[in-house]
Amino acid sequence: MKKLLTSIALTSLSFSAVAANPAITDKFTADPAPIVHNDTVYVYVGRDEAKPDEGYTMHEWLVYSSTDMVNWKSHGSPFKPTDFSWSSGSAWAGHVIEKDGKFYWYTTSSHKTVKGKAIGVAVSDSPTGPFKDARGSALVTNDMTKATDISWDDIDPAAFIDDDGQAWLYWGNQKAYYAKLKDNMIEFDGPIHVVPDEQVKGFTEAPWIHKRGDTYYLSYATGFPEKTAYSTSKSITGPWKYQGLIAEGAQNSNTIHQGIIDYKGKTYFFYHTGMMQHPNTGGSFRRSMAIDYLYYNDDGTIKKVIQTSEGVKAVK
Ligand code: FUB
């Protein structure tokens, strides 16, 4: 199919009015976690660097920004797992949230001394860094969560600040965990809870919280190969009601890892696929960020996202 691409060459700058998926093609970009700050979208990703026959090979996180959802500016890598003195590497999924002018980056990486994945927190005065370890130790290690025996259940943190200012962290693999954060954003204020399995049917990983009106949405990756499902609640702590699928599986990737934001009047579904063709061939360990529109039904349920190769239109 012929791709409509309107490009205006501005000396060394190339500006596109229409996107294509994957949305970023200078590097492989997995696990997109978008935020909106001062009318700009910032997206935090892990860089896939696997050779064709390798599994996850991820040494750094990257940041990109956009003001039109089509043209993405690279801000390089302001933080990598080994910037945590306690981490041995693996830049798995993370999420940044702003509170009182500081940006907290909740991350997944491997722990040097506690077997398994761990969640750390880095902090910065700017969404593009520089970031530094906010605690000097991991916030969550595998020995703190016992709902499953696997060593990779403490992954994929997703932070959320409710209308009352209270911050929460969700995360997990096979089990969905959540805990209240203290005002300092780097310690828990109370115990770690487990969302009952029947409230997040088929939960695999990648929880993401967003709120629309008085409804909380907990979206997540389900099954394997993954699709995206969601549950809703009238409270950040549940109970959650399973609502079904938001998205079918991502093309050419076992994982999909979604993030959902509103920006300039529309709702966007960020995810990754294995569809990058140039300069390298994509796949399950060579993933690339894609963006499509997300629409709601009148009753607040979410319509199935149509995954496209055309992507979204530029917004002003
Ligand atoms: O990118 C590494 C892992 O793959 C993420 O933490 C999961 O969500 C899955 O996308």
Short mmCIF file of C-alpha atoms and ligand atoms in Angstrom, two decimals:
data_model
loop_
_atom_site.label_atom_id
_atom_site.label_comp_id
_atom_site.label_asym_id
_atom_site.label_seq_id
_atom_site.Cartn_x
_atom_site.Cartn_y
_atom_site.Cartn_z
CA MET A 1 0.00 0.00 0.00
CA LYS A 2 1.26 3.40 -0.92
CA LYS A 3 2.14 5.34 2.22
CA LEU A 4 1.03 8.94 2.43
CA LEU A 5 3.97 10.87 3.81
CA THR A 6 4.12 14.63 3.68
CA SER A 7 7.61 15.80 4.39
CA ILE A 8 8.85 19.35 4.48
CA ALA A 9 12.62 19.52 4.38
CA LEU A 10 13.91 22.27 6.64
CA THR A 11 17.66 22.48 6.00
CA SER A 12 18.98 19.58 8.13
CA LEU A 13 15.60 19.05 9.87
CA SER A 14 12.99 16.77 8.35
CA PHE A 15 9.42 17.36 9.53
CA SER A 16 6.61 14.90 8.85
CA ALA A 17 2.91 15.70 9.09
CA VAL A 18 1.90 12.03 9.02
CA ALA A 19 3.47 9.22 11.01
CA ALA A 20 4.09 5.60 10.25
CA ASN A 21 4.41 2.71 12.68
CA PRO A 22 6.93 1.98 14.10
CA ALA A 23 6.96 5.57 15.32
CA ILE A 24 10.68 5.65 16.14
CA THR A 25 13.21 4.08 13.81
CA ASP A 26 16.67 5.34 14.84
CA LYS A 27 16.94 2.59 17.47
CA PHE A 28 14.87 -0.33 18.74
CA THR A 29 12.53 1.03 21.42
CA ALA A 30 10.67 -1.39 23.74
CA ASP A 31 8.13 -0.96 26.55
CA PRO A 32 7.02 2.63 25.81
CA ALA A 33 5.91 4.62 28.88
CA PRO A 34 4.55 8.02 27.81
CA ILE A 35 3.86 11.04 30.02
CA VAL A 36 2.63 14.54 29.25
CA HIS A 37 4.46 17.48 30.83
CA ASN A 38 4.13 21.15 29.86
CA ASP A 39 2.29 20.30 26.62
CA THR A 40 5.04 17.91 25.54
CA VAL A 41 4.90 14.13 25.39
CA TYR A 42 7.94 12.35 26.80
CA VAL A 43 8.29 8.63 26.22
CA TYR A 44 10.65 6.37 28.14
CA VAL A 45 11.72 3.14 26.46
CA GLY A 46 14.25 0.35 26.85
CA ARG A 47 16.69 -0.06 24.01
CA ASP A 48 16.64 -3.54 22.47
CA GLU A 49 20.10 -4.49 21.24
CA ALA A 50 19.71 -8.24 20.68
CA LYS A 51 21.47 -9.82 17.76
CA PRO A 52 19.07 -11.93 15.66
CA ASP A 53 19.72 -15.11 17.69
CA GLU A 54 19.79 -13.50 21.17
CA GLY A 55 17.14 -13.01 23.87
CA TYR A 56 16.60 -9.74 25.74
CA THR A 57 19.77 -7.64 25.48
CA MET A 58 18.98 -4.25 27.01
CA HIS A 59 21.72 -2.05 28.42
CA GLU A 60 20.09 1.38 28.60
CA TRP A 61 16.87 3.33 28.71
CA LEU A 62 16.17 6.09 26.19
CA VAL A 63 13.99 9.21 26.24
CA TYR A 64 12.21 10.83 23.29
CA SER A 65 9.85 13.81 23.18
CA SER A 66 7.25 15.17 20.78
CA THR A 67 4.78 18.02 20.59
CA ASP A 68 2.81 16.59 17.66
CA MET A 69 2.86 12.79 18.26
CA VAL A 70 4.64 12.25 14.94
CA ASN A 71 8.07 13.87 15.10
CA TRP A 72 10.13 12.40 17.96
CA LYS A 73 13.26 14.08 19.26
CA SER A 74 15.91 11.84 20.83
CA HIS A 75 17.26 12.86 24.24
CA GLY A 76 19.67 9.93 24.35
CA SER A 77 20.06 7.75 27.41
CA PRO A 78 19.94 9.75 30.66
CA PHE A 79 20.03 6.61 32.82
CA LYS A 80 21.04 2.95 32.60
CA PRO A 81 20.64 0.04 35.06
CA THR A 82 24.32 0.00 36.04
CA ASP A 83 23.99 3.61 37.23
CA PHE A 84 22.35 1.90 40.23
CA SER A 85 25.27 0.58 42.31
CA TRP A 86 23.11 -2.43 43.29
CA SER A 87 22.07 -3.45 39.76
CA SER A 88 23.81 -5.84 37.38
CA GLY A 89 21.94 -4.58 34.31
CA SER A 90 18.91 -5.38 32.06
CA ALA A 91 16.97 -2.25 31.16
CA TRP A 92 13.48 -3.74 31.35
CA ALA A 93 10.33 -1.66 31.54
CA GLY A 94 9.97 1.52 33.60
CA HIS A 95 7.70 4.50 34.12
CA VAL A 96 8.36 8.16 34.96
CA ILE A 97 6.00 10.35 36.95
CA GLU A 98 6.31 13.99 38.02
CA LYS A 99 5.63 15.15 41.58
CA ASP A 100 6.39 18.61 42.98
CA GLY A 101 8.77 19.44 40.13
CA LYS A 102 10.78 16.21 40.40
CA PHE A 103 10.65 13.32 37.95
CA TYR A 104 10.71 9.83 39.48
CA TRP A 105 11.71 6.98 37.17
CA TYR A 106 10.58 3.57 38.46
CA THR A 107 12.62 0.93 36.64
CA THR A 108 13.08 -2.81 36.25
CA SER A 109 16.56 -4.35 36.23
CA SER A 110 18.47 -7.32 37.67
CA HIS A 111 19.73 -7.19 41.26
CA LYS A 112 23.38 -8.00 42.02
CA THR A 113 22.81 -9.85 45.28
CA VAL A 114 19.10 -10.72 45.53
CA LYS A 115 18.41 -13.20 42.73
CA GLY A 116 15.89 -11.90 40.24
CA LYS A 117 14.50 -8.66 38.94
CA ALA A 118 14.15 -5.59 41.16
CA ILE A 119 12.48 -2.20 41.00
CA GLY A 120 14.63 0.90 41.47
CA VAL A 121 13.86 4.63 41.54
CA ALA A 122 15.90 7.32 39.81
CA VAL A 123 15.15 11.03 40.19
CA SER A 124 15.77 14.20 38.21
CA ASP A 125 14.70 17.85 38.08
CA SER A 126 13.99 17.46 34.37
CA PRO A 127 12.03 14.89 32.32
CA THR A 128 15.12 14.36 30.18
CA GLY A 129 17.58 13.99 33.06
CA PRO A 130 20.24 13.71 34.24
CA PHE A 131 18.79 11.11 36.62
CA LYS A 132 20.45 9.64 39.70
CA ASP A 133 19.58 6.79 42.05
CA ALA A 134 17.02 8.23 44.49
CA ARG A 135 17.55 5.65 47.27
CA GLY A 136 20.91 3.88 46.97
CA SER A 137 19.05 0.56 47.11
CA ALA A 138 16.21 -1.17 45.28
CA LEU A 139 12.64 -0.30 46.25
CA VAL A 140 11.42 -3.86 45.59
CA THR A 141 13.50 -7.05 45.51
CA ASN A 142 12.33 -10.57 44.73
CA ASP A 143 12.45 -11.64 48.38
CA MET A 144 9.77 -9.04 49.26
CA THR A 145 7.01 -10.63 47.14
CA LYS A 146 5.90 -14.21 47.66
CA ALA A 147 2.73 -14.59 45.60
CA THR A 148 4.65 -16.56 42.96
CA ASP A 149 7.99 -18.41 43.01
CA ILE A 150 9.34 -16.88 39.81
CA SER A 151 12.29 -14.49 40.08
CA TRP A 152 10.90 -12.00 37.55
CA ASP A 153 7.59 -11.08 39.22
CA ASP A 154 8.92 -7.67 40.35
CA ILE A 155 8.95 -5.99 36.96
CA ASP A 156 7.11 -3.35 34.96
CA PRO A 157 6.37 -0.64 37.55
CA ALA A 158 3.59 1.82 36.75
CA ALA A 159 3.09 4.84 39.00
CA PHE A 160 -0.13 6.77 39.42
CA ILE A 161 -0.97 9.91 41.42
CA ASP A 162 -4.63 10.12 42.35
CA ASP A 163 -6.71 13.31 42.49
CA ASP A 164 -6.08 13.51 46.26
CA GLY A 165 -2.31 13.61 45.63
CA GLN A 166 -1.70 10.07 46.88
CA ALA A 167 0.83 8.15 44.78
CA TRP A 168 0.59 4.41 44.09
CA LEU A 169 2.82 1.88 42.38
CA TYR A 170 1.54 -1.14 40.45
CA TRP A 171 3.86 -3.79 39.01
CA GLY A 172 4.17 -7.52 38.43
CA ASN A 173 4.48 -10.61 36.30
CA GLN A 174 1.95 -13.46 36.74
CA LYS A 175 0.75 -11.62 39.86
CA ALA A 176 -0.28 -7.97 39.90
CA TYR A 177 1.11 -6.15 42.95
CA TYR A 178 0.43 -2.65 44.26
CA ALA A 179 1.50 -0.49 47.17
CA LYS A 180 0.98 3.05 48.45
CA LEU A 181 3.98 5.37 48.08
CA LYS A 182 5.07 7.81 50.77
CA ASP A 183 5.06 11.51 49.97
CA ASN A 184 8.82 11.23 49.26
CA MET A 185 7.99 8.82 46.36
CA ILE A 186 10.91 6.53 47.21
CA GLU A 187 9.46 4.41 50.03
CA PHE A 188 6.27 2.43 50.50
CA ASP A 189 3.69 3.58 53.01
CA GLY A 190 2.28 0.22 54.07
CA PRO A 191 2.25 -3.34 52.80
CA ILE A 192 2.48 -4.75 49.28
CA HIS A 193 -0.91 -6.05 48.12
CA VAL A 194 -1.79 -8.61 45.44
CA VAL A 195 -4.70 -7.98 43.06
CA PRO A 196 -6.87 -11.13 43.14
CA ASP A 197 -6.36 -13.17 39.93
CA GLU A 198 -10.05 -13.07 38.96
CA GLN A 199 -9.95 -9.25 38.92
CA VAL A 200 -7.12 -9.19 36.33
CA LYS A 201 -7.92 -12.34 34.33
CA GLY A 202 -4.93 -13.83 32.52
CA PHE A 203 -2.54 -11.20 33.93
CA THR A 204 0.95 -11.61 32.46
CA GLU A 205 2.71 -8.27 33.07
CA ALA A 206 2.87 -4.57 32.15
CA PRO A 207 0.17 -3.00 34.37
CA TRP A 208 -0.74 0.60 33.51
CA ILE A 209 -3.17 2.82 35.40
CA HIS A 210 -5.12 5.70 33.95
CA LYS A 211 -8.26 7.48 35.09
CA ARG A 212 -11.14 8.91 33.06
CA GLY A 213 -13.89 10.72 34.97
CA ASP A 214 -14.37 8.68 38.14
CA THR A 215 -13.29 5.38 36.55
CA TYR A 216 -9.86 3.84 37.08
CA TYR A 217 -8.53 1.67 34.25
CA LEU A 218 -5.94 -1.03 34.92
CA SER A 219 -4.66 -2.26 31.56
CA TYR A 220 -2.13 -5.08 31.26
CA ALA A 221 -0.56 -7.68 29.00
CA THR A 222 -2.46 -10.98 29.03
CA GLY A 223 -1.48 -14.48 27.89
CA PHE A 224 1.62 -15.27 25.86
CA PRO A 225 2.09 -14.29 23.10
CA GLU A 226 0.55 -11.25 24.70
CA LYS A 227 -2.59 -9.27 23.99
CA THR A 228 -3.74 -6.24 26.02
CA ALA A 229 -6.65 -6.58 28.46
CA TYR A 230 -8.12 -4.24 31.07
CA SER A 231 -10.19 -4.05 34.23
CA THR A 232 -11.98 -1.06 35.73
CA SER A 233 -12.75 0.13 39.25
CA LYS A 234 -14.19 3.08 41.16
CA SER A 235 -11.16 3.00 43.48
CA ILE A 236 -7.41 2.80 42.87
CA THR A 237 -7.29 -0.15 45.28
CA GLY A 238 -10.10 -2.07 43.54
CA PRO A 239 -12.06 -4.23 43.47
CA TRP A 240 -11.39 -4.44 39.71
CA LYS A 241 -13.90 -5.68 37.17
CA TYR A 242 -12.42 -7.53 34.20
CA GLN A 243 -13.60 -5.88 30.95
CA GLY A 244 -11.92 -7.85 28.15
CA LEU A 245 -9.36 -7.07 25.47
CA ILE A 246 -8.13 -3.67 24.32
CA ALA A 247 -5.73 -5.01 21.70
CA GLU A 248 -4.86 -8.21 19.89
CA GLY A 249 -1.23 -9.31 19.80
CA ALA A 250 1.44 -7.03 18.37
CA GLN A 251 2.80 -7.95 14.97
CA ASN A 252 6.00 -10.02 15.01
CA SER A 253 6.47 -9.67 18.81
CA ASN A 254 5.55 -11.97 21.71
CA THR A 255 5.12 -8.94 23.96
CA ILE A 256 3.10 -5.76 23.44
CA HIS A 257 3.58 -3.57 26.58
CA GLN A 258 1.08 -0.71 26.35
CA GLY A 259 0.96 2.83 27.74
CA ILE A 260 -2.10 5.10 27.49
CA ILE A 261 -2.23 8.92 27.58
CA ASP A 262 -4.51 11.77 26.57
CA TYR A 263 -2.86 14.53 24.55
CA LYS A 264 -4.38 17.57 22.85
CA GLY A 265 -7.90 16.12 22.92
CA LYS A 266 -7.23 12.54 21.82
CA THR A 267 -6.35 9.28 23.58
CA TYR A 268 -3.30 7.37 22.38
CA PHE A 269 -2.33 3.73 22.77
CA PHE A 270 1.45 3.25 22.82
CA TYR A 271 2.80 -0.30 22.38
CA HIS A 272 5.62 -2.08 20.68
CA THR A 273 5.84 -4.42 17.69
CA GLY A 274 8.59 -6.34 15.96
CA MET A 275 7.92 -4.53 12.71
CA MET A 276 11.03 -2.39 12.17
CA GLN A 277 12.44 -3.27 8.76
CA HIS A 278 15.19 -0.74 8.45
CA PRO A 279 18.03 -0.55 9.36
CA ASN A 280 17.59 -3.96 11.02
CA THR A 281 14.93 -6.58 11.11
CA GLY A 282 12.58 -6.44 14.07
CA GLY A 283 11.33 -9.27 16.26
CA SER A 284 10.41 -10.24 19.82
CA PHE A 285 13.78 -9.02 21.15
CA ARG A 286 14.16 -6.18 18.62
CA ARG A 287 11.02 -4.22 19.27
CA SER A 288 9.87 -0.76 18.22
CA MET A 289 7.37 1.71 19.62
CA ALA A 290 4.09 2.12 17.75
CA ILE A 291 1.16 4.48 18.42
CA ASP A 292 -2.52 4.20 17.50
CA TYR A 293 -5.72 5.88 18.63
CA LEU A 294 -7.77 4.54 21.54
CA TYR A 295 -11.52 5.22 21.62
CA TYR A 296 -14.14 4.74 24.32
CA ASN A 297 -17.73 3.58 24.02
CA ASP A 298 -20.45 5.80 25.53
CA ASP A 299 -20.53 3.58 28.63
CA GLY A 300 -16.80 4.12 29.28
CA THR A 301 -15.65 0.73 28.03
CA ILE A 302 -12.74 0.75 25.60
CA LYS A 303 -13.10 -0.10 21.92
CA LYS A 304 -10.60 -2.58 20.51
CA VAL A 305 -7.55 -0.68 19.25
CA ILE A 306 -6.93 -1.03 15.53
CA GLN A 307 -3.19 -1.49 15.04
CA THR A 308 -2.06 0.27 11.88
CA SER A 309 1.08 0.71 9.81
CA GLU A 310 0.04 4.32 9.11
CA GLY A 311 0.14 5.46 12.77
CA VAL A 312 -1.48 8.67 13.97
CA LYS A 313 -1.83 12.12 12.46
CA ALA A 314 0.24 15.07 13.61
CA VAL A 315 -1.53 17.34 16.13
CA LYS A 316 -0.89 21.04 16.67
O1 FUB B 1 11.44 -5.55 27.83
C1 FUB B 1 11.60 -6.57 28.78
C2 FUB B 1 10.25 -7.10 29.24
O2 FUB B 1 9.52 -7.55 28.13
C3 FUB B 1 9.34 -6.04 29.86
O3 FUB B 1 9.69 -5.72 31.17
C4 FUB B 1 8.02 -6.71 29.69
O4 FUB B 1 6.93 -5.87 29.87
C5 FUB B 1 8.14 -7.24 28.28
O5 FUB B 1 7.80 -6.26 27.33
#
